[in-house]
Coordinates of N, CA and C in Angstrom, one line a residue:
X1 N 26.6 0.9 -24.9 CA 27.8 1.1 -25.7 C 27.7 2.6 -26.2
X2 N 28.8 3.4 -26.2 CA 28.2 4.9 -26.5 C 30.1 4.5 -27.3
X3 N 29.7 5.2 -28.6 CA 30.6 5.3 -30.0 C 31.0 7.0 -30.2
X4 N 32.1 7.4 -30.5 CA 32.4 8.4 -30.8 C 33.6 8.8 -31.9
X5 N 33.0 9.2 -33.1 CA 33.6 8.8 -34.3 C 33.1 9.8 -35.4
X6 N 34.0 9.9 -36.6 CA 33.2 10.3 -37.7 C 32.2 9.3 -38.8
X7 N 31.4 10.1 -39.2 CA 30.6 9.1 -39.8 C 30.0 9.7 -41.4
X8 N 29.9 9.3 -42.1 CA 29.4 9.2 -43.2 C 28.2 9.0 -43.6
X9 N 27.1 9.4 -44.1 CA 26.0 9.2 -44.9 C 25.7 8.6 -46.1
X10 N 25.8 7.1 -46.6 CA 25.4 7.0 -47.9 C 23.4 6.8 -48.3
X11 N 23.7 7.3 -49.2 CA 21.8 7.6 -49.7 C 21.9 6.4 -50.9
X12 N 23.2 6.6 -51.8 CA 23.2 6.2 -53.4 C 22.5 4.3 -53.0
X13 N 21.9 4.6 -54.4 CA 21.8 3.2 -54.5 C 22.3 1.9 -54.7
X14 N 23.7 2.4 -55.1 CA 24.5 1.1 -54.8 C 24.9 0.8 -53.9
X15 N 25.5 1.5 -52.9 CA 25.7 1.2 -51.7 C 24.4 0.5 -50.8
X16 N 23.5 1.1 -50.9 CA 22.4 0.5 -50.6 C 21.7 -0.9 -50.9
X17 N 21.9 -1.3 -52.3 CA 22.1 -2.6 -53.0 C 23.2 -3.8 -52.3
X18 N 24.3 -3.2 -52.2 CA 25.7 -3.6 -51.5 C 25.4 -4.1 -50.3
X19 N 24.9 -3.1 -49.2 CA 24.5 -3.8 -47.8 C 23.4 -4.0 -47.1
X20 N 22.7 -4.1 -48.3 CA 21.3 -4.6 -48.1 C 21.1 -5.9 -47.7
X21 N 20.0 -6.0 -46.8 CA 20.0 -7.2 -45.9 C 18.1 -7.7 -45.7
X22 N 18.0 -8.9 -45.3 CA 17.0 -9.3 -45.3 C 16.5 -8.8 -44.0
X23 N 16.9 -8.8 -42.5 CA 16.8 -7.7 -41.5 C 16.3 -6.7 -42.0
X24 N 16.8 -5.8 -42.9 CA 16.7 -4.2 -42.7 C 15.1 -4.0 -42.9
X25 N 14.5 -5.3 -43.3 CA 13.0 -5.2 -44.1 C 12.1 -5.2 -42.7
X26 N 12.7 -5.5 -41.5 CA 12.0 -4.6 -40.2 C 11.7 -3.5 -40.0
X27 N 12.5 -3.0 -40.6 CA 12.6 -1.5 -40.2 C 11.7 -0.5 -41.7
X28 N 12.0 -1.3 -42.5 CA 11.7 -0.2 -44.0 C 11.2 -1.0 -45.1
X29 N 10.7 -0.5 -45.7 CA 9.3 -1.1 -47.1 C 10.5 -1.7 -48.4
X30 N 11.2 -2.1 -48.1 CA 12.1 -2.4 -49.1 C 13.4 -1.7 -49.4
X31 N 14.4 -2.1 -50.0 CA 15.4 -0.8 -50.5 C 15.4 0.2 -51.3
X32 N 13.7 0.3 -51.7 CA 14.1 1.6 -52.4 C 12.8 2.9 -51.4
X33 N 12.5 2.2 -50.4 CA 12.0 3.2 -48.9 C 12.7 4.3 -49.2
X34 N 12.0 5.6 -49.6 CA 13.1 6.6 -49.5 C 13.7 6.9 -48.2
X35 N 13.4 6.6 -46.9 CA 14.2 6.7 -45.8 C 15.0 5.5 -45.7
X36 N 15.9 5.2 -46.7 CA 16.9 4.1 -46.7 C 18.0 5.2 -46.3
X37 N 19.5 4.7 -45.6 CA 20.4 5.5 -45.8 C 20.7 4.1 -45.0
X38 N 23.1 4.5 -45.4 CA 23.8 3.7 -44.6 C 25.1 4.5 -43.9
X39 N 24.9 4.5 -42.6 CA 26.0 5.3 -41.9 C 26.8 4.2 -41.6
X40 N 28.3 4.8 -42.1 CA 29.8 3.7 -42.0 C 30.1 5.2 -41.1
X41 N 30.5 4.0 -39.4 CA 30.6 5.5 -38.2 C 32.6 4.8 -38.2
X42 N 33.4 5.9 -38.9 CA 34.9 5.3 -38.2 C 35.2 5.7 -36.4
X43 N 35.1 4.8 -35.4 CA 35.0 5.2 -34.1 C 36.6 5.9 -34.2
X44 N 36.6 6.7 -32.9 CA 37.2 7.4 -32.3 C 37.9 7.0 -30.9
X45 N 36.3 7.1 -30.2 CA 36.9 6.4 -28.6 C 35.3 5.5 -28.8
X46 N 35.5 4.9 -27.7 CA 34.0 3.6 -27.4 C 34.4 3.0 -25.9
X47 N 32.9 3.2 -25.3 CA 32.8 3.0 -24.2 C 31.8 2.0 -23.9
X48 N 31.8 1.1 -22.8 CA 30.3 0.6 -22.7 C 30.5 0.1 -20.8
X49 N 29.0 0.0 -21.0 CA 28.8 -0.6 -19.2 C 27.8 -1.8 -19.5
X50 N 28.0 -2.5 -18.2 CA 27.1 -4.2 -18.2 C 27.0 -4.5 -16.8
X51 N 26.2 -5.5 -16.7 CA 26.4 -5.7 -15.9 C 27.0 -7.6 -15.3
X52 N 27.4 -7.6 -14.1 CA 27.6 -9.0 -13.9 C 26.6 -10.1 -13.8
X53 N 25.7 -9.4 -13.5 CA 24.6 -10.2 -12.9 C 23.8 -10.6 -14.1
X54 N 23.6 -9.5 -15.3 CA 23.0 -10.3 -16.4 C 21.3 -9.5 -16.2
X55 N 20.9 -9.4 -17.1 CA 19.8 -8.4 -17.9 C 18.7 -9.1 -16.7
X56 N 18.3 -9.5 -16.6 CA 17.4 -10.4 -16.1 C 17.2 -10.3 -14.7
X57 N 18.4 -10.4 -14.0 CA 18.5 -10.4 -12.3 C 18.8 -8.6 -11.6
X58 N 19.1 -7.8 -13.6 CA 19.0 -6.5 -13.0 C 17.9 -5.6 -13.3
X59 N 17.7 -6.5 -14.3 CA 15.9 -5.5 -14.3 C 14.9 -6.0 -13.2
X60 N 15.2 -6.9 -12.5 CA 14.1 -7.7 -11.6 C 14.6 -6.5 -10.1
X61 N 16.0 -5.9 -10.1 CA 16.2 -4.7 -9.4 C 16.0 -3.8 -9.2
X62 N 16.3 -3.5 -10.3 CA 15.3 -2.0 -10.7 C 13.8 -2.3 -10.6
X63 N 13.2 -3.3 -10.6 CA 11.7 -3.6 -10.7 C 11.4 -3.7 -9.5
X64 N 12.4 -3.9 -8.3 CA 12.2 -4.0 -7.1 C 12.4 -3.2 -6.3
X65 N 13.4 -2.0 -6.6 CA 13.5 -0.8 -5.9 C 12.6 0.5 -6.3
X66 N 12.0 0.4 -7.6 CA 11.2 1.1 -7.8 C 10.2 1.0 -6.8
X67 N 9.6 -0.5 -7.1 CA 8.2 -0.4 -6.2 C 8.5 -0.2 -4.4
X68 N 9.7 -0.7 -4.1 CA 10.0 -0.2 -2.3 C 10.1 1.0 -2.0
X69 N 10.9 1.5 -3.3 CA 11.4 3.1 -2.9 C 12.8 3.3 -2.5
X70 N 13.2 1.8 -2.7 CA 14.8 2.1 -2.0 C 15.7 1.8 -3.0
X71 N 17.2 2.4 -2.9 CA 18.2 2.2 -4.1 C 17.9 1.4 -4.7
X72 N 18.5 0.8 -5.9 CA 19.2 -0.4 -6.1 C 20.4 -0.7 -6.2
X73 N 21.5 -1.5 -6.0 CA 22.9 -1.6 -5.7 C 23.4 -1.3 -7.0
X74 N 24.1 -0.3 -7.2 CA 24.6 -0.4 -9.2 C 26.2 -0.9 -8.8
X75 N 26.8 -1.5 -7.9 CA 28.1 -1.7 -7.6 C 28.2 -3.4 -8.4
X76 N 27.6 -4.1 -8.9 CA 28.0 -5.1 -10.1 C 28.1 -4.4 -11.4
X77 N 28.2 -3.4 -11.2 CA 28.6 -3.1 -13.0 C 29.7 -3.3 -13.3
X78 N 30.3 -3.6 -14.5 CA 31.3 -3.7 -15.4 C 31.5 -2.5 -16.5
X79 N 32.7 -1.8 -16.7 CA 32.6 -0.7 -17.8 C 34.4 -0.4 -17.9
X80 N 34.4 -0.1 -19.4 CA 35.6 0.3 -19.7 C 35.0 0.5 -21.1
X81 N 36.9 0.9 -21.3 CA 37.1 1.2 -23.1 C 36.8 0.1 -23.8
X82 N 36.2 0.0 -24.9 CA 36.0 -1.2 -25.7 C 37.0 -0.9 -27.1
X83 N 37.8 -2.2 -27.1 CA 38.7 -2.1 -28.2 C 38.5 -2.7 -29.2
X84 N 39.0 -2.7 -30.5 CA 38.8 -4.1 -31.7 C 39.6 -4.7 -31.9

């Protein structure tokens, strides 16, 4: 999915308080981590690709044309505009 938009920075700590989540404690030592921040991105345009076959039967592709040396077919993909 590739996003293209303006975006915002919040540092403050209310906002931070506001959309704080039990998740985010993967990534950071708590909410008051000073590398906390919350980017609100308003999109612009948004794009994405997939595939039909499903994560699984295309990494086993690419896992298989690496080691032969030959293409892999990328003609099951799916992609367009993504809307809301």
């Amino acid at each position: 999915l590739s996003i293209f938009g303006d975006a915002v920075i919040y540092k403050d700590r209310s906002t931070i308080e506001d959309k704080w989540s039990a998740m985010a404690n993967a990534w950071f030592d708590g909410k008051d981590d000073p590398n906390v921040s919350i980017i609100r991105v308003t999109p612009k345009d948004t794009y994405y690709w997939d595939t039909k076959a499903g994560k699984l039967v295309s990494l086993i592709s690419f896992v298989a044309a690496a080691v032969t040396g030959n293409k892999t077919d990328n003609s099951d993909g799916v992609e367009g505009n993504a809307t809301v």
